[in-house]
Tab-separated table of C-alpha atoms in Angstrom:
chain	number	residue	atom	x	y	z
O	1	MET	CA	77.381	124.866	42.808
O	2	SER	CA	80.336	123.965	44.946
O	3	PRO	CA	81.356	120.320	45.145
O	4	ALA	CA	80.949	120.276	48.979
O	5	ARG	CA	77.204	120.763	48.720
O	6	PRO	CA	76.315	117.590	46.870
O	7	ARG	CA	78.524	115.655	49.304
O	8	SER	CA	76.636	117.018	52.342
O	9	ALA	CA	73.309	116.277	50.656
O	10	ALA	CA	74.415	112.690	50.053
O	11	VAL	CA	75.361	112.326	53.714
O	12	LEU	CA	71.964	113.616	54.805
O	13	ILE	CA	70.187	111.204	52.473
O	14	ALA	CA	72.247	108.326	53.834
O	15	LEU	CA	71.451	109.299	57.416
O	16	ARG	CA	67.753	109.517	56.675
O	17	THR	CA	67.794	106.210	54.817
O	18	TRP	CA	69.745	104.128	57.356
O	19	LEU	CA	69.382	105.817	60.697
O	20	LEU	CA	65.728	106.772	60.546
O	21	PRO	CA	64.419	103.152	60.655
O	22	VAL	CA	66.740	102.363	63.569
O	23	ALA	CA	65.572	105.416	65.428
O	24	LEU	CA	61.913	104.615	64.801
O	25	GLY	CA	62.423	100.971	66.003
O	26	ALA	CA	64.177	102.123	69.155
O	27	GLY	CA	61.426	104.587	69.857
O	28	ALA	CA	58.742	101.916	69.395
O	29	PHE	CA	60.558	99.570	71.750
O	30	ALA	CA	60.927	102.299	74.380
O	31	LEU	CA	57.238	103.131	74.113
O	32	HIS	CA	56.264	99.446	74.474
O	33	TYR	CA	58.555	99.035	77.485
O	34	ALA	CA	57.119	102.109	79.144
O	35	LEU	CA	53.504	101.019	78.597
O	36	HIS	CA	53.601	97.252	79.232
O	37	VAL	CA	56.581	96.385	81.455
O	38	PRO	CA	55.755	96.961	85.143
O	39	ALA	CA	58.195	98.755	87.380
O	40	GLY	CA	60.345	96.705	89.778
O	41	LYS	CA	61.668	93.143	89.504
O	42	LEU	CA	60.318	90.738	86.918
O	43	PRO	CA	58.183	87.829	88.237
O	44	PRO	CA	59.968	84.446	88.566
O	45	PRO	CA	59.351	81.832	85.855
O	46	SER	CA	56.601	79.278	86.386
O	47	PRO	CA	57.450	75.779	87.719
O	48	ALA	CA	56.605	74.308	84.329
O	49	GLU	CA	59.108	76.598	82.645
O	50	VAL	CA	61.768	75.734	85.229
O	51	GLU	CA	61.163	72.006	84.746
O	52	GLU	CA	61.267	72.346	80.981
O	53	ALA	CA	64.527	74.301	81.149
O	54	LYS	CA	66.012	71.614	83.431
O	55	LYS	CA	65.011	68.832	81.047
O	56	LEU	CA	66.525	70.674	78.112
O	57	ALA	CA	69.759	71.238	80.027
O	58	ASP	CA	69.951	67.543	81.039
O	59	LYS	CA	69.288	66.447	77.469
O	60	ALA	CA	71.994	68.768	76.157
O	61	LYS	CA	74.423	67.407	78.768
O	62	ARG	CA	73.669	63.788	77.861
O	63	ASP	CA	74.061	64.506	74.171
O	64	ALA	CA	77.403	66.174	74.806
O	65	GLU	CA	78.621	63.233	76.916
O	66	ARG	CA	77.471	60.741	74.298
O	67	LYS	CA	79.263	62.615	71.533
O	68	GLN	CA	82.404	62.858	73.640
O	69	LYS	CA	82.367	59.110	74.388
O	70	GLU	CA	81.820	58.318	70.722
O	71	ALA	CA	84.734	60.553	69.757
O	72	ASP	CA	86.957	58.933	72.419
O	73	ARG	CA	85.973	55.471	71.244
O	74	LYS	CA	86.803	56.272	67.640
O	75	ALA	CA	90.127	57.719	68.755
O	76	GLY	CA	90.914	54.510	70.628
O	77	LYS	CA	90.892	56.057	74.089
O	78	ILE	CA	88.223	53.795	75.601
O	79	PRO	CA	86.936	50.346	74.563
O	80	ALA	CA	83.539	50.038	72.965
O	81	ALA	CA	80.738	49.316	75.404
O	82	VAL	CA	79.267	45.802	75.186
O	83	PRO	CA	75.495	46.043	74.667
O	84	ARG	CA	73.404	44.226	77.240
O	85	SER	CA	71.354	41.298	76.061
O	86	GLY	CA	68.489	41.985	78.462
O	87	ALA	CA	69.127	38.760	80.406
O	88	ARG	CA	69.919	38.636	84.101
O	89	ASP	CA	73.312	40.285	84.711
O	90	LEU	CA	73.830	38.878	88.207
O	91	PRO	CA	74.521	35.161	88.658
O	92	TYR	CA	71.799	33.024	90.192
O	93	GLU	CA	72.333	32.315	93.879
O	94	SER	CA	70.429	29.791	95.933
O	95	PHE	CA	68.284	31.020	98.811
O	96	THR	CA	70.120	29.707	101.876
O	97	ARG	CA	69.751	32.430	104.534
O	98	PRO	CA	66.374	33.486	106.014
O	99	ARG	CA	65.395	37.131	105.728
O	100	ALA	CA	65.215	39.350	108.799
O	101	GLU	CA	61.921	39.641	110.663
O	102	PHE	CA	61.538	43.382	110.040
O	103	LEU	CA	61.939	42.796	106.294
O	104	LEU	CA	59.340	40.028	106.327
O	105	ALA	CA	56.959	42.333	108.189
O	106	GLN	CA	57.393	45.051	105.560
O	107	LEU	CA	56.863	42.588	102.712
O	108	ARG	CA	53.713	41.176	104.316
O	109	GLU	CA	52.281	44.626	104.940
O	110	TYR	CA	52.890	45.650	101.330
O	111	TYR	CA	51.952	42.507	99.377
O	112	THR	CA	49.206	40.883	101.465
O	113	PRO	CA	46.478	43.373	100.393
O	114	GLN	CA	47.378	42.806	96.731
O	115	PRO	CA	46.135	39.895	94.601
O	116	PHE	CA	48.370	36.842	94.633
O	117	LYS	CA	49.083	37.026	90.895
O	118	LYS	CA	50.386	40.613	91.188
O	119	GLU	CA	53.018	39.689	93.763
O	120	PRO	CA	56.446	39.541	92.054
O	121	THR	CA	58.354	36.272	91.979
O	122	PHE	CA	61.616	35.914	93.881
O	123	GLU	CA	63.095	33.013	91.918
O	124	ALA	CA	65.556	31.723	94.522
O	125	TRP	CA	62.961	31.907	97.323
O	126	GLN	CA	60.376	30.175	95.132
O	127	THR	CA	62.743	27.320	94.282
O	128	ALA	CA	63.567	26.676	97.934
O	129	HIS	CA	60.025	26.867	99.312
O	130	LYS	CA	58.200	24.953	96.573
O	131	ALA	CA	60.352	21.926	97.353
O	132	LEU	CA	59.831	22.484	101.087
O	133	LEU	CA	56.048	22.570	100.692
O	134	GLY	CA	56.105	19.281	98.810
O	135	GLN	CA	58.109	17.679	101.622
O	136	ILE	CA	55.721	19.034	104.269
O	137	VAL	CA	52.649	17.691	102.465
O	138	ALA	CA	54.271	14.264	101.974
O	139	ALA	CA	55.298	14.092	105.641
O	140	VAL	CA	51.832	15.154	106.848
O	141	ARG	CA	50.224	12.525	104.647
O	142	GLN	CA	52.452	9.797	106.141
O	143	LEU	CA	51.701	11.050	109.644
O	144	ALA	CA	47.951	11.610	109.377
O	145	LEU	CA	46.967	8.968	106.800
O	146	PRO	CA	49.631	6.266	106.758
O	147	GLU	CA	47.216	3.784	105.196
O	148	GLY	CA	44.979	6.308	103.460
O	149	PRO	CA	44.593	7.221	99.806
O	150	ALA	CA	47.252	9.055	97.840
O	151	ILE	CA	47.267	12.830	98.387
O	152	THR	CA	49.178	14.669	95.686
O	153	VAL	CA	50.232	18.264	95.086
O	154	ALA	CA	48.574	19.035	91.765
O	155	ASN	CA	50.126	22.501	91.521
O	156	SER	CA	52.377	24.758	93.583
O	157	GLU	CA	53.475	28.357	93.093
O	158	CYS	CA	55.516	30.708	95.267
O	159	HIS	CA	56.227	34.413	94.759
O	160	THR	CA	57.930	36.602	97.388
O	161	ILE	CA	56.198	35.839	100.717
O	162	ARG	CA	53.155	33.796	99.670
O	163	CYS	CA	52.826	30.274	98.308
O	164	ARG	CA	49.774	28.602	96.799
O	165	ILE	CA	49.383	24.850	96.535
O	166	THR	CA	46.583	22.718	95.119
O	167	LEU	CA	45.993	19.374	96.855
O	168	SER	CA	44.277	16.514	95.073
O	169	SER	CA	42.591	13.520	96.722
O	170	PRO	CA	40.231	10.738	95.605
O	171	THR	CA	37.989	11.333	98.648
O	172	PRO	CA	36.862	14.577	100.327
O	173	GLU	CA	37.374	13.090	103.816
O	174	ALA	CA	41.072	12.437	103.242
O	175	LEU	CA	41.500	15.911	101.751
O	176	ALA	CA	39.817	17.520	104.770
O	177	THR	CA	42.084	15.577	107.153
O	178	ILE	CA	45.252	16.727	105.388
O	179	VAL	CA	44.100	20.353	105.172
O	180	ALA	CA	43.199	20.447	108.874
O	181	THR	CA	46.521	18.860	109.883
O	182	LEU	CA	48.498	21.282	107.737
O	183	GLU	CA	46.763	24.254	109.333
O	184	LYS	CA	47.758	23.193	112.867
O	185	LEU	CA	51.452	22.592	112.202
O	186	GLU	CA	53.895	24.199	114.618
O	187	LEU	CA	57.526	25.271	114.413
O	188	ASP	CA	59.314	25.340	117.779
O	189	ARG	CA	55.884	25.305	119.507
O	190	GLN	CA	54.774	28.349	117.521
O	191	PRO	CA	52.425	28.361	114.491
O	192	LEU	CA	54.251	27.449	111.291
O	193	TRP	CA	52.073	29.766	109.207
O	194	PHE	CA	51.691	33.503	109.462
O	195	SER	CA	48.614	33.137	107.271
O	196	TYR	CA	46.722	30.018	106.162
O	197	VAL	CA	43.787	30.523	103.776
O	198	PRO	CA	42.159	27.367	102.362
O	199	GLY	CA	39.925	27.703	99.334
O	200	LYS	CA	36.803	25.846	98.306
O	201	VAL	CA	36.839	22.157	97.464
O	202	THR	CA	36.190	21.501	93.793
O	203	LEU	CA	35.405	18.244	92.027
O	204	GLU	CA	37.380	17.282	88.958
O	205	ALA	CA	35.230	15.028	86.787
O	206	ALA	CA	36.501	11.615	85.835
O	207	LYS	CA	38.384	11.344	82.583
O	208	LYS	CA	39.324	8.448	80.397
O	209	GLY	CA	41.233	6.064	82.628
O	210	ILE	CA	41.313	8.574	85.550
O	211	ASP	CA	38.833	8.572	88.428
O	212	GLU	CA	37.271	11.756	89.735
O	213	ARG	CA	39.345	13.701	92.271
O	214	HIS	CA	38.649	16.399	94.826
O	215	LYS	CA	40.910	19.465	94.770
O	216	GLN	CA	41.461	22.319	97.186
O	217	GLU	CA	43.660	25.393	96.852
O	218	ILE	CA	45.545	26.737	99.877
O	219	THR	CA	47.410	30.061	100.119
O	220	VAL	CA	49.994	30.238	102.907
O	221	ILE	CA	52.580	32.640	104.328
O	222	PHE	CA	55.416	31.136	106.350
O	223	GLN	CA	56.126	32.591	109.777
O	224	ARG	CA	59.814	32.568	108.823
O	225	ASP	CA	61.905	31.532	105.865
O	226	LEU	CA	63.362	28.037	105.457
O	227	PRO	CA	61.790	26.266	108.467
O	228	ALA	CA	63.678	23.081	109.342
O	229	MET	CA	61.669	19.892	108.768
O	230	ASP	CA	62.965	18.234	111.946
O	231	ARG	CA	61.559	21.119	114.033
O	232	ILE	CA	58.028	21.020	112.596
O	233	THR	CA	55.444	19.125	114.640
O	234	ALA	CA	51.763	18.283	114.366
O	235	PRO	CA	50.012	18.726	117.752
O	236	GLY	CA	48.827	15.373	119.062
O	237	LYS	CA	50.587	13.451	116.266
O	238	GLY	CA	54.286	14.119	116.792
O	239	PRO	CA	57.110	15.568	114.698
O	240	LEU	CA	57.134	15.457	110.941
O	241	ARG	CA	59.586	13.162	109.287
O	242	PRO	CA	60.707	13.791	105.745
O	243	PRO	CA	59.757	11.007	103.338
O	244	PRO	CA	62.499	8.410	102.923
O	245	PRO	CA	64.474	8.553	99.698
O	246	PRO	CA	63.385	6.054	97.045
O	247	THR	CA	65.306	2.816	97.184
O	248	THR	CA	66.497	1.062	94.071
O	249	PRO	CA	66.607	-2.757	94.209
O	250	THR	CA	70.084	-4.156	93.939
O	251	GLY	CA	71.080	-7.651	92.912
O	252	ALA	CA	72.126	-10.173	95.525
O	253	LEU	CA	75.830	-10.384	96.079
O	254	PRO	CA	77.322	-13.755	95.048
O	255	THR	CA	78.188	-15.998	97.957
O	256	THR	CA	81.760	-17.183	98.292
O	257	PRO	CA	82.066	-20.953	98.787
O	258	THR	CA	83.963	-21.865	101.915
O	259	GLY	CA	83.498	-25.650	101.944
O	260	ALA	CA	86.074	-28.332	101.545
O	261	GLY	CA	87.998	-28.136	98.329
O	262	SER	CA	87.422	-24.426	97.989
O	263	PRO	CA	90.515	-22.283	97.513
O	264	PHE	CA	89.059	-19.938	100.151
O	265	ALA	CA	88.452	-22.653	102.742
O	266	PRO	CA	90.225	-22.257	106.076
O	267	GLY	CA	93.718	-23.659	106.023
O	268	GLN	CA	94.092	-23.422	102.234
O	269	PRO	CA	96.604	-21.022	100.648
O	270	HIS	CA	94.774	-18.232	98.856
O	271	THR	CA	96.347	-18.314	95.404
O	272	LEU	CA	94.830	-17.415	92.089
O	273	GLY	CA	96.077	-20.641	90.498
O	274	GLY	CA	94.183	-22.857	92.899
O	275	PRO	CA	95.107	-24.798	96.038
O	276	GLY	CA	98.810	-25.356	96.379
O	277	LYS	CA	99.662	-23.657	93.081
O	278	PRO	CA	101.759	-20.509	92.947
O	279	ASN	CA	100.837	-17.479	90.904
O	280	LYS	CA	102.866	-17.671	87.710
O	281	PRO	CA	102.566	-15.412	84.695
O	282	GLY	CA	100.934	-17.429	81.955
O	283	GLY	CA	99.958	-20.230	84.336
O	284	PRO	CA	96.499	-21.724	84.814
O	285	GLY	CA	95.466	-18.695	86.813
O	286	ARG	CA	94.439	-15.364	85.344
O	287	SER	CA	96.867	-14.202	82.699
O	288	SER	CA	99.006	-11.192	83.428
O	289	THR	CA	98.394	-9.982	79.870
O	290	ALA	CA	94.603	-9.746	80.239
O	291	GLN	CA	93.415	-6.165	79.905
O	292	PRO	CA	90.203	-4.687	81.441
O	293	SER	CA	87.377	-3.929	79.018
O	294	PRO	CA	86.137	-0.337	78.721
O	295	THR	CA	82.558	-1.625	78.936
O	296	GLY	CA	83.157	-3.703	82.072
O	297	ALA	CA	83.021	-7.051	80.237
O	298	THR	CA	85.458	-9.807	81.169
O	299	ALA	CA	88.056	-10.590	78.500
O	300	PRO	CA	88.624	-14.289	77.629
O	301	GLU	CA	91.755	-15.917	78.993
O	302	PRO	CA	94.495	-16.601	76.454
O	303	ASP	CA	95.257	-20.266	75.820
O	304	PRO	CA	98.521	-21.074	77.670
O	305	THR	CA	99.183	-24.144	75.468
O	306	PRO	CA	101.968	-23.357	72.933
O	307	LYS	CA	101.011	-23.842	69.330
């Protein structure tokens, strides 16, 4: 046998061993394609598949950006980000400028159908209008019941466009008078309230040392933000006046004697040492070495007599 023959046989065996499986796989794939893949263009992917592919791409992009930022931070290229504490990032600003009418209309249309408790709280607006409501109630009480019983605001709460106050009175008649007067208030001859909804009167039973009181809850919407107190009027009763600030009693000022013999009498020289005596350091008058006390007390005069 020639040596070329075994070599050709080995080549044939190798071809059958390695190429035959590849050929059979290619044939199976061609047969499957011919039987199951329709002719023409493939159908587009479903919306769910498109959305899933978009989410995966966005996630991969975010991961790549995060890794790049981390690598830059470790390399000293950018400073480390300060984690947020979750508290308010913007500084608190007082509510000093009324909102535009179109914005108020949108807020009323959106929040009025919702329960009061679900309306979000605008902190600056709440702070301004809770105090304003207390002033209005106090002024109405002075106007409508100057000699009547004490009407107090037991509770007040404001959110974004609505406020709710709870009035407390020892008698139902006084409470009804205040509620009716509040409802008729006007601002520049127009109604003060866009909405005024009084609730039912409830009786709070007497407690130890406290008499029974009648309470009523009122939910209001202002016609505009920050109405000026001096422009609010009660029809038939006149303008509201804010309650006067509390006065603190002060001691009577000492009277200065002006009679005969007084150093401050007319015609007498006004000297610290007395009538006709000049001001000399160390003289009978106030010493020039006396120092004021940090507590406001008067220091004793040093004895001018030499020892």
